[in-house]
């Protein structure tokens, strides 16, 4: 028996994580410096309380797939599309970050399922990023 807490939800998250090449906060910061797309799914309230990562793009968790899926982009009105993140290419590195590194794993796995094979997430999420002393505004 394991001491690791589990539930059906956590089992789903752990399964998603096992299929990702997850990044440490430092690896994510390095990738951001070289052009990776960093998607921050934290709520506006979380960002206001803890700060934002320079260069990160805020996308609500419930919109990650629709906003980043190149095949979905034509379904937006032009004025809506103008407000969306850049359209990634299938192999582009997309790094998803949430508060603690759980929901972001589900987002990254979902992005991979829709063909964005360069999607991954950050181990420990924003809290690990901040604890590592990486840039926060």
PDB file of C-alpha atoms in Angstrom:
ATOM      1  CA  UNK A   1       0.000   0.000   0.000  1.00  0.00           C
ATOM      2  CA  UNK A   2       1.171   3.536  -0.699  1.00  0.00           C
ATOM      3  CA  UNK A   3       1.260   6.586   1.548  1.00  0.00           C
ATOM      4  CA  UNK A   4       0.447   8.811  -1.422  1.00  0.00           C
ATOM      5  CA  UNK A   5      -3.129  10.101  -1.134  1.00  0.00           C
ATOM      6  CA  UNK A   6      -5.356   9.095  -3.996  1.00  0.00           C
ATOM      7  CA  UNK A   7      -8.785   9.608  -5.462  1.00  0.00           C
ATOM      8  CA  UNK A   8     -10.221   9.125  -8.922  1.00  0.00           C
ATOM      9  CA  UNK A   9      -9.363  12.747  -9.680  1.00  0.00           C
ATOM     10  CA  UNK A  10      -5.774  12.371  -8.506  1.00  0.00           C
ATOM     11  CA  UNK A  11      -5.439   9.125 -10.467  1.00  0.00           C
ATOM     12  CA  UNK A  12      -6.528  11.034 -13.580  1.00  0.00           C
ATOM     13  CA  UNK A  13      -3.978  13.771 -12.864  1.00  0.00           C
ATOM     14  CA  UNK A  14      -1.179  11.273 -12.150  1.00  0.00           C
ATOM     15  CA  UNK A  15      -1.959   9.444 -15.405  1.00  0.00           C
ATOM     16  CA  UNK A  16      -1.761  12.732 -17.315  1.00  0.00           C
ATOM     17  CA  UNK A  17       1.524  13.589 -15.603  1.00  0.00           C
ATOM     18  CA  UNK A  18       3.044  10.225 -16.489  1.00  0.00           C
ATOM     19  CA  UNK A  19       2.571  11.031 -20.190  1.00  0.00           C
ATOM     20  CA  UNK A  20       4.124  14.511 -19.969  1.00  0.00           C
ATOM     21  CA  UNK A  21       7.737  15.594 -20.043  1.00  0.00           C
ATOM     22  CA  UNK A  22       7.113  17.933 -17.107  1.00  0.00           C
ATOM     23  CA  UNK A  23       9.468  20.817 -16.424  1.00  0.00           C
ATOM     24  CA  UNK A  24      10.988  22.132 -13.245  1.00  0.00           C
ATOM     25  CA  UNK A  25      10.355  25.825 -12.662  1.00  0.00           C
ATOM     26  CA  UNK A  26      13.915  26.637 -13.781  1.00  0.00           C
ATOM     27  CA  UNK A  27      13.526  24.602 -16.979  1.00  0.00           C
ATOM     28  CA  UNK A  28      10.269  26.442 -17.677  1.00  0.00           C
ATOM     29  CA  UNK A  29      11.952  29.818 -17.095  1.00  0.00           C
ATOM     30  CA  UNK A  30      14.754  28.853 -19.478  1.00  0.00           C
ATOM     31  CA  UNK A  31      12.226  27.716 -22.102  1.00  0.00           C
ATOM     32  CA  UNK A  32      10.302  30.972 -21.749  1.00  0.00           C
ATOM     33  CA  UNK A  33      13.545  32.857 -22.465  1.00  0.00           C
ATOM     34  CA  UNK A  34      13.973  30.883 -25.703  1.00  0.00           C
ATOM     35  CA  UNK A  35      10.465  31.445 -27.023  1.00  0.00           C
ATOM     36  CA  UNK A  36       8.190  28.908 -25.366  1.00  0.00           C
ATOM     37  CA  UNK A  37       4.598  29.963 -24.810  1.00  0.00           C
ATOM     38  CA  UNK A  38       3.833  30.080 -21.071  1.00  0.00           C
ATOM     39  CA  UNK A  39       0.124  29.790 -20.299  1.00  0.00           C
ATOM     40  CA  UNK A  40      -0.945  30.770 -16.767  1.00  0.00           C
ATOM     41  CA  UNK A  41      -4.335  29.254 -15.906  1.00  0.00           C
ATOM     42  CA  UNK A  42      -4.556  30.706 -12.410  1.00  0.00           C
ATOM     43  CA  UNK A  43      -7.564  32.841 -11.628  1.00  0.00           C
ATOM     44  CA  UNK A  44      -7.355  36.614 -11.744  1.00  0.00           C
ATOM     45  CA  UNK A  45      -7.716  36.560  -7.947  1.00  0.00           C
ATOM     46  CA  UNK A  46      -4.743  34.203  -7.568  1.00  0.00           C
ATOM     47  CA  UNK A  47      -2.661  36.370  -9.855  1.00  0.00           C
ATOM     48  CA  UNK A  48      -3.636  39.530  -7.946  1.00  0.00           C
ATOM     49  CA  UNK A  49      -2.717  37.894  -4.637  1.00  0.00           C
ATOM     50  CA  UNK A  50       0.561  36.232  -5.662  1.00  0.00           C
ATOM     51  CA  UNK A  51       1.764  38.100  -8.730  1.00  0.00           C
ATOM     52  CA  UNK A  52       2.288  37.266 -12.371  1.00  0.00           C
ATOM     53  CA  UNK A  53       5.157  35.810 -14.330  1.00  0.00           C
ATOM     54  CA  UNK A  54       6.560  38.271 -16.868  1.00  0.00           C
ATOM     55  CA  UNK A  55       5.803  36.972 -20.346  1.00  0.00           C
ATOM     56  CA  UNK A  56       3.077  34.557 -19.260  1.00  0.00           C
ATOM     57  CA  UNK A  57      -0.297  34.692 -20.974  1.00  0.00           C
ATOM     58  CA  UNK A  58      -3.387  34.346 -18.789  1.00  0.00           C
ATOM     59  CA  UNK A  59      -5.873  31.813 -20.166  1.00  0.00           C
ATOM     60  CA  UNK A  60      -8.667  30.531 -17.925  1.00  0.00           C
ATOM     61  CA  UNK A  61      -8.462  26.775 -17.343  1.00  0.00           C
ATOM     62  CA  UNK A  62     -11.871  26.248 -18.910  1.00  0.00           C
ATOM     63  CA  UNK A  63     -10.736  27.927 -22.146  1.00  0.00           C
ATOM     64  CA  UNK A  64      -7.237  26.510 -22.701  1.00  0.00           C
ATOM     65  CA  UNK A  65      -8.195  24.043 -25.414  1.00  0.00           C
ATOM     66  CA  UNK A  66     -10.536  26.374 -27.311  1.00  0.00           C
ATOM     67  CA  UNK A  67      -8.154  29.345 -27.155  1.00  0.00           C
ATOM     68  CA  UNK A  68      -5.054  27.403 -28.278  1.00  0.00           C
ATOM     69  CA  UNK A  69      -6.508  24.879 -30.743  1.00  0.00           C
ATOM     70  CA  UNK A  70      -5.582  26.160 -34.224  1.00  0.00           C
ATOM     71  CA  UNK A  71      -8.570  24.317 -35.707  1.00  0.00           C
ATOM     72  CA  UNK A  72     -10.938  26.120 -33.331  1.00  0.00           C
ATOM     73  CA  UNK A  73      -9.620  29.625 -34.033  1.00  0.00           C
ATOM     74  CA  UNK A  74     -11.800  30.189 -37.142  1.00  0.00           C
ATOM     75  CA  UNK A  75     -14.888  29.743 -34.957  1.00  0.00           C
ATOM     76  CA  UNK A  76     -14.150  33.003 -33.134  1.00  0.00           C
ATOM     77  CA  UNK A  77     -15.298  36.345 -34.466  1.00  0.00           C
ATOM     78  CA  UNK A  78     -12.338  38.448 -35.675  1.00  0.00           C
ATOM     79  CA  UNK A  79     -12.609  40.853 -32.731  1.00  0.00           C
ATOM     80  CA  UNK A  80     -12.592  37.887 -30.307  1.00  0.00           C
ATOM     81  CA  UNK A  81      -9.665  36.203 -32.066  1.00  0.00           C
ATOM     82  CA  UNK A  82      -7.637  39.412 -31.786  1.00  0.00           C
ATOM     83  CA  UNK A  83      -7.721  39.052 -27.978  1.00  0.00           C
ATOM     84  CA  UNK A  84      -6.526  35.416 -27.944  1.00  0.00           C
ATOM     85  CA  UNK A  85      -3.002  34.078 -27.434  1.00  0.00           C
ATOM     86  CA  UNK A  86      -0.924  33.450 -30.550  1.00  0.00           C
ATOM     87  CA  UNK A  87      -1.870  30.370 -32.561  1.00  0.00           C
ATOM     88  CA  UNK A  88       0.722  27.704 -31.810  1.00  0.00           C
ATOM     89  CA  UNK A  89       2.084  25.222 -34.314  1.00  0.00           C
ATOM     90  CA  UNK A  90       1.670  21.545 -33.395  1.00  0.00           C
ATOM     91  CA  UNK A  91       5.259  21.080 -32.183  1.00  0.00           C
ATOM     92  CA  UNK A  92       5.679  24.444 -30.452  1.00  0.00           C
ATOM     93  CA  UNK A  93       6.595  24.277 -26.803  1.00  0.00           C
ATOM     94  CA  UNK A  94       3.574  25.264 -24.744  1.00  0.00           C
ATOM     95  CA  UNK A  95       4.055  25.291 -20.986  1.00  0.00           C
ATOM     96  CA  UNK A  96       0.932  25.359 -18.860  1.00  0.00           C
ATOM     97  CA  UNK A  97       1.122  26.574 -15.287  1.00  0.00           C
ATOM     98  CA  UNK A  98      -1.529  26.546 -12.567  1.00  0.00           C
ATOM     99  CA  UNK A  99      -1.178  27.275  -8.870  1.00  0.00           C
ATOM    100  CA  UNK A 100       0.185  23.908  -7.667  1.00  0.00           C
ATOM    101  CA  UNK A 101       0.860  21.821 -10.793  1.00  0.00           C
ATOM    102  CA  UNK A 102      -2.246  19.634 -10.881  1.00  0.00           C
ATOM    103  CA  UNK A 103      -4.832  21.253 -13.161  1.00  0.00           C
ATOM    104  CA  UNK A 104      -2.052  22.281 -15.533  1.00  0.00           C
ATOM    105  CA  UNK A 105      -1.238  18.608 -16.113  1.00  0.00           C
ATOM    106  CA  UNK A 106      -4.799  18.004 -17.282  1.00  0.00           C
ATOM    107  CA  UNK A 107      -4.609  21.043 -19.568  1.00  0.00           C
ATOM    108  CA  UNK A 108      -1.282  20.001 -21.084  1.00  0.00           C
ATOM    109  CA  UNK A 109      -2.466  16.428 -21.660  1.00  0.00           C
ATOM    110  CA  UNK A 110      -5.611  17.766 -23.299  1.00  0.00           C
ATOM    111  CA  UNK A 111      -3.579  20.038 -25.573  1.00  0.00           C
ATOM    112  CA  UNK A 112      -1.501  17.047 -26.618  1.00  0.00           C
ATOM    113  CA  UNK A 113      -4.688  15.112 -27.439  1.00  0.00           C
ATOM    114  CA  UNK A 114      -5.785  17.873 -29.820  1.00  0.00           C
ATOM    115  CA  UNK A 115      -2.447  17.756 -31.638  1.00  0.00           C
ATOM    116  CA  UNK A 116      -0.297  20.289 -29.780  1.00  0.00           C
ATOM    117  CA  UNK A 117       2.422  17.754 -29.064  1.00  0.00           C
ATOM    118  CA  UNK A 118       4.823  20.274 -27.508  1.00  0.00           C
ATOM    119  CA  UNK A 119       2.525  20.904 -24.537  1.00  0.00           C
ATOM    120  CA  UNK A 120       3.691  20.215 -20.991  1.00  0.00           C
ATOM    121  CA  UNK A 121       3.434  21.778 -17.548  1.00  0.00           C
ATOM    122  CA  UNK A 122       5.458  22.903 -14.548  1.00  0.00           C
ATOM    123  CA  UNK A 123       6.049  20.615 -11.585  1.00  0.00           C
ATOM    124  CA  UNK A 124       4.625  22.350  -8.529  1.00  0.00           C
ATOM    125  CA  UNK A 125       3.029  25.138 -10.573  1.00  0.00           C
ATOM    126  CA  UNK A 126       3.281  28.814  -9.730  1.00  0.00           C
ATOM    127  CA  UNK A 127       4.003  28.140  -6.065  1.00  0.00           C
ATOM    128  CA  UNK A 128       7.135  26.160  -7.004  1.00  0.00           C
ATOM    129  CA  UNK A 129       8.107  28.905  -9.490  1.00  0.00           C
ATOM    130  CA  UNK A 130       7.830  31.533  -6.760  1.00  0.00           C
ATOM    131  CA  UNK A 131       9.647  29.357  -4.193  1.00  0.00           C
ATOM    132  CA  UNK A 132      12.504  28.936  -6.675  1.00  0.00           C
ATOM    133  CA  UNK A 133      12.968  32.715  -6.669  1.00  0.00           C
ATOM    134  CA  UNK A 134      12.087  33.093 -10.342  1.00  0.00           C
ATOM    135  CA  UNK A 135      10.724  36.398 -11.661  1.00  0.00           C
ATOM    136  CA  UNK A 136       7.303  37.475 -10.416  1.00  0.00           C
ATOM    137  CA  UNK A 137       5.738  40.917 -10.773  1.00  0.00           C
TER     138      UNK A 137
END
